[in-house]
């Protein structure tokens, strides 16, 4: 509980301190910097983002197509009520 009291008193002391004089100008400065950054390289960023997205989609389609054909060739047929049920509880208990 002592740690809570120290934290509360530290927050109270921080709240009592005066604000920094440039704090009111900070939001305007940040917005001007963001606007300047958009004007300077906005087209390049958009094009590279679109290129990266298209590359990711192409890689996903190719990778998904390759893995799905390999996975279907290796999966044995499991039927819920057929004779070949290797994971049925009765077959798992038979080996004990």
PDB file of N, CA and C in Angstrom:
ATOM      1  N   UNK A   1       0.827  -1.187   0.000  1.00  0.00           N
ATOM      2  CA  UNK A   1       0.000   0.000   0.000  1.00  0.00           C
ATOM      3  C   UNK A   1       0.871   1.250   0.000  1.00  0.00           C
ATOM      4  N   UNK A   2       2.058   1.152   0.506  1.00  0.00           N
ATOM      5  CA  UNK A   2       2.971   2.291   0.534  1.00  0.00           C
ATOM      6  C   UNK A   2       3.327   2.735  -0.884  1.00  0.00           C
ATOM      7  N   UNK A   3       3.467   1.748  -1.790  1.00  0.00           N
ATOM      8  CA  UNK A   3       3.808   2.091  -3.163  1.00  0.00           C
ATOM      9  C   UNK A   3       2.672   2.874  -3.817  1.00  0.00           C
ATOM     10  N   UNK A   4       1.428   2.528  -3.524  1.00  0.00           N
ATOM     11  CA  UNK A   4       0.293   3.275  -4.065  1.00  0.00           C
ATOM     12  C   UNK A   4       0.303   4.709  -3.557  1.00  0.00           C
ATOM     13  N   UNK A   5       0.646   4.888  -2.298  1.00  0.00           N
ATOM     14  CA  UNK A   5       0.681   6.233  -1.723  1.00  0.00           C
ATOM     15  C   UNK A   5       1.770   7.061  -2.406  1.00  0.00           C
ATOM     16  N   UNK A   6       2.929   6.474  -2.671  1.00  0.00           N
ATOM     17  CA  UNK A   6       4.001   7.200  -3.340  1.00  0.00           C
ATOM     18  C   UNK A   6       3.604   7.569  -4.760  1.00  0.00           C
ATOM     19  N   UNK A   7       2.936   6.683  -5.437  1.00  0.00           N
ATOM     20  CA  UNK A   7       2.495   6.960  -6.799  1.00  0.00           C
ATOM     21  C   UNK A   7       1.446   8.065  -6.803  1.00  0.00           C
ATOM     22  N   UNK A   8       0.526   7.997  -5.862  1.00  0.00           N
ATOM     23  CA  UNK A   8      -0.499   9.035  -5.785  1.00  0.00           C
ATOM     24  C   UNK A   8       0.119  10.398  -5.503  1.00  0.00           C
ATOM     25  N   UNK A   9       1.057  10.447  -4.583  1.00  0.00           N
ATOM     26  CA  UNK A   9       1.678  11.743  -4.267  1.00  0.00           C
ATOM     27  C   UNK A   9       2.529  12.239  -5.435  1.00  0.00           C
ATOM     28  N   UNK A  10       3.188  11.345  -6.156  1.00  0.00           N
ATOM     29  CA  UNK A  10       3.978  11.770  -7.317  1.00  0.00           C
ATOM     30  C   UNK A  10       3.082  12.314  -8.410  1.00  0.00           C
ATOM     31  N   UNK A  11       1.939  11.673  -8.641  1.00  0.00           N
ATOM     32  CA  UNK A  11       1.003  12.176  -9.642  1.00  0.00           C
ATOM     33  C   UNK A  11       0.402  13.510  -9.221  1.00  0.00           C
ATOM     34  N   UNK A  12       0.149  13.675  -7.945  1.00  0.00           N
ATOM     35  CA  UNK A  12      -0.384  14.936  -7.448  1.00  0.00           C
ATOM     36  C   UNK A  12       0.638  16.060  -7.645  1.00  0.00           C
ATOM     37  N   UNK A  13       1.919  15.782  -7.325  1.00  0.00           N
ATOM     38  CA  UNK A  13       2.972  16.791  -7.526  1.00  0.00           C
ATOM     39  C   UNK A  13       3.116  17.131  -9.006  1.00  0.00           C
ATOM     40  N   UNK A  14       3.005  16.138  -9.877  1.00  0.00           N
ATOM     41  CA  UNK A  14       3.115  16.371 -11.311  1.00  0.00           C
ATOM     42  C   UNK A  14       1.958  17.221 -11.815  1.00  0.00           C
ATOM     43  N   UNK A  15       0.765  16.987 -11.301  1.00  0.00           N
ATOM     44  CA  UNK A  15      -0.403  17.758 -11.725  1.00  0.00           C
ATOM     45  C   UNK A  15      -0.310  19.212 -11.261  1.00  0.00           C
ATOM     46  N   UNK A  16       0.378  19.459 -10.166  1.00  0.00           N
ATOM     47  CA  UNK A  16       0.501  20.817  -9.641  1.00  0.00           C
ATOM     48  C   UNK A  16       1.526  21.648 -10.389  1.00  0.00           C
ATOM     49  N   UNK A  17       2.395  21.042 -11.145  1.00  0.00           N
ATOM     50  CA  UNK A  17       3.430  21.790 -11.862  1.00  0.00           C
ATOM     51  C   UNK A  17       2.816  22.541 -13.039  1.00  0.00           C
ATOM     52  N   UNK A  18       3.379  23.698 -13.388  1.00  0.00           N
ATOM     53  CA  UNK A  18       2.848  24.446 -14.540  1.00  0.00           C
ATOM     54  C   UNK A  18       3.188  23.738 -15.848  1.00  0.00           C
ATOM     55  N   UNK A  19       2.355  23.984 -16.855  1.00  0.00           N
ATOM     56  CA  UNK A  19       2.569  23.371 -18.163  1.00  0.00           C
ATOM     57  C   UNK A  19       3.746  24.034 -18.871  1.00  0.00           C
ATOM     58  N   UNK A  20       4.357  23.280 -19.757  1.00  0.00           N
ATOM     59  CA  UNK A  20       5.463  23.804 -20.558  1.00  0.00           C
ATOM     60  C   UNK A  20       4.919  24.878 -21.496  1.00  0.00           C
ATOM     61  N   UNK A  21       5.635  25.977 -21.701  1.00  0.00           N
ATOM     62  CA  UNK A  21       5.111  27.066 -22.531  1.00  0.00           C
ATOM     63  C   UNK A  21       4.892  26.690 -23.994  1.00  0.00           C
ATOM     64  N   UNK A  22       5.640  25.746 -24.515  1.00  0.00           N
ATOM     65  CA  UNK A  22       5.494  25.375 -25.930  1.00  0.00           C
ATOM     66  C   UNK A  22       4.455  24.290 -26.154  1.00  0.00           C
ATOM     67  N   UNK A  23       3.798  23.830 -25.083  1.00  0.00           N
ATOM     68  CA  UNK A  23       2.828  22.749 -25.217  1.00  0.00           C
ATOM     69  C   UNK A  23       1.651  23.143 -26.113  1.00  0.00           C
ATOM     70  N   UNK A  24       1.238  24.398 -26.063  1.00  0.00           N
ATOM     71  CA  UNK A  24       0.118  24.854 -26.893  1.00  0.00           C
ATOM     72  C   UNK A  24       0.485  24.838 -28.372  1.00  0.00           C
ATOM     73  N   UNK A  25       1.748  25.010 -28.710  1.00  0.00           N
ATOM     74  CA  UNK A  25       2.192  25.033 -30.106  1.00  0.00           C
ATOM     75  C   UNK A  25       2.489  23.647 -30.660  1.00  0.00           C
ATOM     76  N   UNK A  26       2.544  22.654 -29.796  1.00  0.00           N
ATOM     77  CA  UNK A  26       2.986  21.319 -30.201  1.00  0.00           C
ATOM     78  C   UNK A  26       2.074  20.693 -31.247  1.00  0.00           C
ATOM     79  N   UNK A  27       0.772  20.792 -31.071  1.00  0.00           N
ATOM     80  CA  UNK A  27      -0.152  20.160 -32.006  1.00  0.00           C
ATOM     81  C   UNK A  27      -0.018  20.758 -33.402  1.00  0.00           C
ATOM     82  N   UNK A  28       0.088  22.066 -33.493  1.00  0.00           N
ATOM     83  CA  UNK A  28       0.267  22.715 -34.796  1.00  0.00           C
ATOM     84  C   UNK A  28       1.561  22.307 -35.464  1.00  0.00           C
ATOM     85  N   UNK A  29       2.639  22.210 -34.677  1.00  0.00           N
ATOM     86  CA  UNK A  29       3.927  21.782 -35.236  1.00  0.00           C
ATOM     87  C   UNK A  29       3.846  20.360 -35.785  1.00  0.00           C
ATOM     88  N   UNK A  30       3.199  19.482 -35.044  1.00  0.00           N
ATOM     89  CA  UNK A  30       3.078  18.092 -35.484  1.00  0.00           C
ATOM     90  C   UNK A  30       2.257  18.006 -36.767  1.00  0.00           C
ATOM     91  N   UNK A  31       1.154  18.740 -36.820  1.00  0.00           N
ATOM     92  CA  UNK A  31       0.321  18.711 -38.027  1.00  0.00           C
ATOM     93  C   UNK A  31       1.069  19.274 -39.235  1.00  0.00           C
ATOM     94  N   UNK A  32       1.856  20.322 -39.049  1.00  0.00           N
ATOM     95  CA  UNK A  32       2.655  20.863 -40.164  1.00  0.00           C
ATOM     96  C   UNK A  32       3.693  19.852 -40.641  1.00  0.00           C
ATOM     97  N   UNK A  33       4.322  19.160 -39.710  1.00  0.00           N
ATOM     98  CA  UNK A  33       5.306  18.140 -40.097  1.00  0.00           C
ATOM     99  C   UNK A  33       4.649  16.982 -40.846  1.00  0.00           C
ATOM    100  N   UNK A  34       3.474  16.576 -40.420  1.00  0.00           N
ATOM    101  CA  UNK A  34       2.771  15.491 -41.115  1.00  0.00           C
ATOM    102  C   UNK A  34       2.398  15.921 -42.526  1.00  0.00           C
ATOM    103  N   UNK A  35       1.901  17.159 -42.673  1.00  0.00           N
ATOM    104  CA  UNK A  35       1.529  17.655 -44.002  1.00  0.00           C
ATOM    105  C   UNK A  35       2.751  17.759 -44.904  1.00  0.00           C
ATOM    106  N   UNK A  36       3.879  18.212 -44.373  1.00  0.00           N
ATOM    107  CA  UNK A  36       5.100  18.317 -45.171  1.00  0.00           C
ATOM    108  C   UNK A  36       5.590  16.935 -45.593  1.00  0.00           C
ATOM    109  N   UNK A  37       5.465  15.971 -44.714  1.00  0.00           N
ATOM    110  CA  UNK A  37       5.885  14.595 -45.025  1.00  0.00           C
ATOM    111  C   UNK A  37       5.002  14.003 -46.120  1.00  0.00           C
ATOM    112  N   UNK A  38       3.733  14.295 -46.081  1.00  0.00           N
ATOM    113  CA  UNK A  38       2.829  13.795 -47.119  1.00  0.00           C
ATOM    114  C   UNK A  38       3.151  14.409 -48.473  1.00  0.00           C
ATOM    115  N   UNK A  39       3.437  15.702 -48.481  1.00  0.00           N
ATOM    116  CA  UNK A  39       3.770  16.358 -49.749  1.00  0.00           C
ATOM    117  C   UNK A  39       5.098  15.853 -50.306  1.00  0.00           C
ATOM    118  N   UNK A  40       6.045  15.563 -49.451  1.00  0.00           N
ATOM    119  CA  UNK A  40       7.386  15.177 -49.899  1.00  0.00           C
ATOM    120  C   UNK A  40       7.423  13.768 -50.489  1.00  0.00           C
ATOM    121  N   UNK A  41       6.781  12.806 -49.867  1.00  0.00           N
ATOM    122  CA  UNK A  41       6.942  11.428 -50.337  1.00  0.00           C
ATOM    123  C   UNK A  41       5.681  10.622 -50.300  1.00  0.00           C
ATOM    124  N   UNK A  42       4.543  11.241 -50.409  1.00  0.00           N
ATOM    125  CA  UNK A  42       3.284  10.508 -50.316  1.00  0.00           C
ATOM    126  C   UNK A  42       3.074   9.543 -51.454  1.00  0.00           C
ATOM    127  N   UNK A  43       3.426   9.926 -52.692  1.00  0.00           N
ATOM    128  CA  UNK A  43       3.221   9.058 -53.841  1.00  0.00           C
ATOM    129  C   UNK A  43       4.102   7.827 -53.801  1.00  0.00           C
ATOM    130  N   UNK A  44       5.329   8.005 -53.367  1.00  0.00           N
ATOM    131  CA  UNK A  44       6.254   6.873 -53.291  1.00  0.00           C
ATOM    132  C   UNK A  44       5.778   5.881 -52.244  1.00  0.00           C
ATOM    133  N   UNK A  45       5.324   6.378 -51.124  1.00  0.00           N
ATOM    134  CA  UNK A  45       4.848   5.489 -50.061  1.00  0.00           C
ATOM    135  C   UNK A  45       3.615   4.718 -50.508  1.00  0.00           C
ATOM    136  N   UNK A  46       2.704   5.384 -51.181  1.00  0.00           N
ATOM    137  CA  UNK A  46       1.496   4.710 -51.648  1.00  0.00           C
ATOM    138  C   UNK A  46       1.832   3.648 -52.692  1.00  0.00           C
ATOM    139  N   UNK A  47       2.708   3.990 -53.612  1.00  0.00           N
ATOM    140  CA  UNK A  47       3.081   3.006 -54.637  1.00  0.00           C
ATOM    141  C   UNK A  47       3.804   1.811 -54.035  1.00  0.00           C
ATOM    142  N   UNK A  48       4.721   2.063 -53.127  1.00  0.00           N
ATOM    143  CA  UNK A  48       5.439   0.934 -52.524  1.00  0.00           C
ATOM    144  C   UNK A  48       4.512   0.093 -51.664  1.00  0.00           C
ATOM    145  N   UNK A  49       3.539   0.716 -51.006  1.00  0.00           N
ATOM    146  CA  UNK A  49       2.569  -0.048 -50.223  1.00  0.00           C
ATOM    147  C   UNK A  49       1.696  -0.920 -51.098  1.00  0.00           C
ATOM    148  N   UNK A  50       1.279  -0.362 -52.230  1.00  0.00           N
ATOM    149  CA  UNK A  50       0.459  -1.158 -53.158  1.00  0.00           C
ATOM    150  C   UNK A  50       1.267  -2.303 -53.756  1.00  0.00           C
ATOM    151  N   UNK A  51       2.519  -2.047 -54.068  1.00  0.00           N
ATOM    152  CA  UNK A  51       3.384  -3.102 -54.603  1.00  0.00           C
ATOM    153  C   UNK A  51       3.594  -4.204 -53.568  1.00  0.00           C
ATOM    154  N   UNK A  52       3.794  -3.819 -52.321  1.00  0.00           N
ATOM    155  CA  UNK A  52       3.961  -4.816 -51.260  1.00  0.00           C
ATOM    156  C   UNK A  52       2.687  -5.631 -51.062  1.00  0.00           C
ATOM    157  N   UNK A  53       1.526  -4.980 -51.144  1.00  0.00           N
ATOM    158  CA  UNK A  53       0.265  -5.703 -50.989  1.00  0.00           C
ATOM    159  C   UNK A  53       0.052  -6.687 -52.135  1.00  0.00           C
ATOM    160  N   UNK A  54       0.333  -6.268 -53.344  1.00  0.00           N
ATOM    161  CA  UNK A  54       0.185  -7.181 -54.484  1.00  0.00           C
ATOM    162  C   UNK A  54       1.157  -8.353 -54.382  1.00  0.00           C
ATOM    163  N   UNK A  55       2.383  -8.075 -53.954  1.00  0.00           N
ATOM    164  CA  UNK A  55       3.350  -9.152 -53.764  1.00  0.00           C
ATOM    165  C   UNK A  55       2.900 -10.139 -52.698  1.00  0.00           C
ATOM    166  N   UNK A  56       2.323  -9.622 -51.603  1.00  0.00           N
ATOM    167  CA  UNK A  56       1.847 -10.506 -50.537  1.00  0.00           C
ATOM    168  C   UNK A  56       0.693 -11.379 -51.009  1.00  0.00           C
ATOM    169  N   UNK A  57      -0.218 -10.793 -51.787  1.00  0.00           N
ATOM    170  CA  UNK A  57      -1.340 -11.572 -52.317  1.00  0.00           C
ATOM    171  C   UNK A  57      -0.843 -12.646 -53.274  1.00  0.00           C
ATOM    172  N   UNK A  58       0.092 -12.284 -54.161  1.00  0.00           N
ATOM    173  CA  UNK A  58       0.625 -13.265 -55.109  1.00  0.00           C
ATOM    174  C   UNK A  58       1.344 -14.394 -54.376  1.00  0.00           C
ATOM    175  N   UNK A  59       2.136 -14.042 -53.376  1.00  0.00           N
ATOM    176  CA  UNK A  59       2.843 -15.060 -52.605  1.00  0.00           C
ATOM    177  C   UNK A  59       1.865 -15.960 -51.867  1.00  0.00           C
ATOM    178  N   UNK A  60       0.795 -15.387 -51.338  1.00  0.00           N
ATOM    179  CA  UNK A  60      -0.214 -16.187 -50.647  1.00  0.00           C
ATOM    180  C   UNK A  60      -0.940 -17.135 -51.577  1.00  0.00           C
ATOM    181  N   UNK A  61      -1.267 -16.663 -52.777  1.00  0.00           N
ATOM    182  CA  UNK A  61      -1.964 -17.513 -53.745  1.00  0.00           C
ATOM    183  C   UNK A  61      -1.068 -18.661 -54.183  1.00  0.00           C
ATOM    184  N   UNK A  62       0.176 -18.344 -54.489  1.00  0.00           N
ATOM    185  CA  UNK A  62       1.100 -19.396 -54.928  1.00  0.00           C
ATOM    186  C   UNK A  62       1.384 -20.369 -53.791  1.00  0.00           C
ATOM    187  N   UNK A  63       1.673 -19.842 -52.603  1.00  0.00           N
ATOM    188  CA  UNK A  63       1.956 -20.712 -51.462  1.00  0.00           C
ATOM    189  C   UNK A  63       0.759 -21.532 -51.047  1.00  0.00           C
ATOM    190  N   UNK A  64      -0.421 -20.936 -51.089  1.00  0.00           N
ATOM    191  CA  UNK A  64      -1.635 -21.670 -50.742  1.00  0.00           C
ATOM    192  C   UNK A  64      -1.956 -22.746 -51.756  1.00  0.00           C
ATOM    193  N   UNK A  65      -1.723 -22.465 -53.012  1.00  0.00           N
ATOM    194  CA  UNK A  65      -1.975 -23.467 -54.051  1.00  0.00           C
ATOM    195  C   UNK A  65      -1.030 -24.636 -53.937  1.00  0.00           C
ATOM    196  N   UNK A  66       0.235 -24.375 -53.646  1.00  0.00           N
ATOM    197  CA  UNK A  66       1.206 -25.461 -53.515  1.00  0.00           C
ATOM    198  C   UNK A  66       0.945 -26.299 -52.280  1.00  0.00           C
ATOM    199  N   UNK A  67       0.623 -25.662 -51.175  1.00  0.00           N
ATOM    200  CA  UNK A  67       0.423 -26.432 -49.950  1.00  0.00           C
ATOM    201  C   UNK A  67      -0.884 -27.212 -49.976  1.00  0.00           C
ATOM    202  N   UNK A  68      -1.908 -26.701 -50.647  1.00  0.00           N
ATOM    203  CA  UNK A  68      -3.182 -27.428 -50.666  1.00  0.00           C
ATOM    204  C   UNK A  68      -3.090 -28.683 -51.528  1.00  0.00           C
ATOM    205  N   UNK A  69      -2.331 -28.642 -52.611  1.00  0.00           N
ATOM    206  CA  UNK A  69      -2.196 -29.854 -53.425  1.00  0.00           C
ATOM    207  C   UNK A  69      -1.365 -30.893 -52.705  1.00  0.00           C
ATOM    208  N   UNK A  70      -0.353 -30.485 -51.981  1.00  0.00           N
ATOM    209  CA  UNK A  70       0.460 -31.438 -51.240  1.00  0.00           C
ATOM    210  C   UNK A  70      -0.314 -32.010 -50.062  1.00  0.00           C
ATOM    211  N   UNK A  71      -1.143 -31.218 -49.432  1.00  0.00           N
ATOM    212  CA  UNK A  71      -1.882 -31.683 -48.266  1.00  0.00           C
ATOM    213  C   UNK A  71      -2.982 -32.663 -48.660  1.00  0.00           C
ATOM    214  N   UNK A  72      -3.634 -32.450 -49.770  1.00  0.00           N
ATOM    215  CA  UNK A  72      -4.697 -33.363 -50.160  1.00  0.00           C
ATOM    216  C   UNK A  72      -4.140 -34.707 -50.596  1.00  0.00           C
ATOM    217  N   UNK A  73      -2.928 -34.748 -51.089  1.00  0.00           N
ATOM    218  CA  UNK A  73      -2.350 -36.009 -51.527  1.00  0.00           C
ATOM    219  C   UNK A  73      -1.929 -36.876 -50.343  1.00  0.00           C
ATOM    220  N   UNK A  74      -1.654 -36.278 -49.184  1.00  0.00           N
ATOM    221  CA  UNK A  74      -1.141 -37.035 -48.044  1.00  0.00           C
ATOM    222  C   UNK A  74      -2.205 -37.396 -47.016  1.00  0.00           C
ATOM    223  N   UNK A  75      -3.375 -36.788 -47.079  1.00  0.00           N
ATOM    224  CA  UNK A  75      -4.403 -37.020 -46.066  1.00  0.00           C
ATOM    225  C   UNK A  75      -5.115 -38.335 -46.344  1.00  0.00           C
ATOM    226  N   UNK A  76      -5.106 -39.281 -45.392  1.00  0.00           N
ATOM    227  CA  UNK A  76      -5.862 -40.521 -45.593  1.00  0.00           C
ATOM    228  C   UNK A  76      -7.353 -40.254 -45.418  1.00  0.00           C
ATOM    229  N   UNK A  77      -8.153 -41.101 -46.001  1.00  0.00           N
ATOM    230  CA  UNK A  77      -9.597 -40.950 -45.909  1.00  0.00           C
ATOM    231  C   UNK A  77     -10.059 -41.447 -44.546  1.00  0.00           C
ATOM    232  N   UNK A  78     -10.713 -40.578 -43.811  1.00  0.00           N
ATOM    233  CA  UNK A  78     -11.273 -40.941 -42.511  1.00  0.00           C
ATOM    234  C   UNK A  78     -12.793 -40.884 -42.626  1.00  0.00           C
ATOM    235  N   UNK A  79     -13.420 -41.967 -42.328  1.00  0.00           N
ATOM    236  CA  UNK A  79     -14.877 -42.006 -42.353  1.00  0.00           C
ATOM    237  C   UNK A  79     -15.372 -42.156 -40.928  1.00  0.00           C
ATOM    238  N   UNK A  80     -16.426 -41.476 -40.555  1.00  0.00           N
ATOM    239  CA  UNK A  80     -16.866 -41.527 -39.158  1.00  0.00           C
ATOM    240  C   UNK A  80     -17.423 -42.884 -38.738  1.00  0.00           C
ATOM    241  N   UNK A  81     -18.076 -43.608 -39.652  1.00  0.00           N
ATOM    242  CA  UNK A  81     -18.675 -44.885 -39.267  1.00  0.00           C
ATOM    243  C   UNK A  81     -18.140 -46.049 -40.096  1.00  0.00           C
ATOM    244  N   UNK A  82     -17.074 -45.833 -40.831  1.00  0.00           N
ATOM    245  CA  UNK A  82     -16.524 -46.890 -41.666  1.00  0.00           C
ATOM    246  C   UNK A  82     -15.589 -47.796 -40.894  1.00  0.00           C
ATOM    247  N   UNK A  83     -15.089 -48.820 -41.548  1.00  0.00           N
ATOM    248  CA  UNK A  83     -14.213 -49.785 -40.871  1.00  0.00           C
ATOM    249  C   UNK A  83     -12.821 -49.217 -40.573  1.00  0.00           C
ATOM    250  N   UNK A  84     -12.369 -48.222 -41.342  1.00  0.00           N
ATOM    251  CA  UNK A  84     -11.019 -47.689 -41.135  1.00  0.00           C
ATOM    252  C   UNK A  84     -11.099 -46.448 -40.243  1.00  0.00           C
ATOM    253  N   UNK A  85     -11.081 -46.676 -38.925  1.00  0.00           N
ATOM    254  CA  UNK A  85     -11.114 -45.571 -37.969  1.00  0.00           C
ATOM    255  C   UNK A  85      -9.921 -45.700 -37.033  1.00  0.00           C
ATOM    256  N   UNK A  86      -8.739 -45.218 -37.442  1.00  0.00           N
ATOM    257  CA  UNK A  86      -7.548 -45.412 -36.630  1.00  0.00           C
ATOM    258  C   UNK A  86      -7.552 -44.606 -35.334  1.00  0.00           C
ATOM    259  N   UNK A  87      -8.373 -43.596 -35.215  1.00  0.00           N
ATOM    260  CA  UNK A  87      -8.375 -42.767 -34.009  1.00  0.00           C
ATOM    261  C   UNK A  87      -9.597 -43.009 -33.137  1.00  0.00           C
ATOM    262  N   UNK A  88     -10.342 -44.050 -33.385  1.00  0.00           N
ATOM    263  CA  UNK A  88     -11.505 -44.363 -32.543  1.00  0.00           C
ATOM    264  C   UNK A  88     -11.037 -44.781 -31.162  1.00  0.00           C
ATOM    265  N   UNK A  89     -11.789 -44.458 -30.126  1.00  0.00           N
ATOM    266  CA  UNK A  89     -11.373 -44.846 -28.765  1.00  0.00           C
ATOM    267  C   UNK A  89     -11.183 -46.348 -28.597  1.00  0.00           C
ATOM    268  N   UNK A  90     -11.990 -47.126 -29.261  1.00  0.00           N
ATOM    269  CA  UNK A  90     -11.861 -48.570 -29.106  1.00  0.00           C
ATOM    270  C   UNK A  90     -10.533 -49.076 -29.682  1.00  0.00           C
ATOM    271  N   UNK A  91     -10.076 -48.475 -30.790  1.00  0.00           N
ATOM    272  CA  UNK A  91      -8.796 -48.920 -31.357  1.00  0.00           C
ATOM    273  C   UNK A  91      -7.626 -48.396 -30.546  1.00  0.00           C
ATOM    274  N   UNK A  92      -7.756 -47.234 -29.930  1.00  0.00           N
ATOM    275  CA  UNK A  92      -6.678 -46.716 -29.115  1.00  0.00           C
ATOM    276  C   UNK A  92      -6.527 -47.489 -27.809  1.00  0.00           C
ATOM    277  N   UNK A  93      -7.626 -47.957 -27.258  1.00  0.00           N
ATOM    278  CA  UNK A  93      -7.569 -48.724 -26.006  1.00  0.00           C
ATOM    279  C   UNK A  93      -7.162 -50.170 -26.230  1.00  0.00           C
ATOM    280  N   UNK A  94      -7.277 -50.670 -27.445  1.00  0.00           N
ATOM    281  CA  UNK A  94      -6.962 -52.071 -27.723  1.00  0.00           C
ATOM    282  C   UNK A  94      -5.473 -52.358 -27.564  1.00  0.00           C
ATOM    283  N   UNK A  95      -4.617 -51.353 -27.652  1.00  0.00           N
ATOM    284  CA  UNK A  95      -3.183 -51.579 -27.591  1.00  0.00           C
ATOM    285  C   UNK A  95      -2.634 -51.595 -26.185  1.00  0.00           C
ATOM    286  N   UNK A  96      -3.453 -51.404 -25.180  1.00  0.00           N
ATOM    287  CA  UNK A  96      -2.951 -51.389 -23.796  1.00  0.00           C
ATOM    288  C   UNK A  96      -2.773 -52.762 -23.240  1.00  0.00           C
TER     289      UNK A  96
END
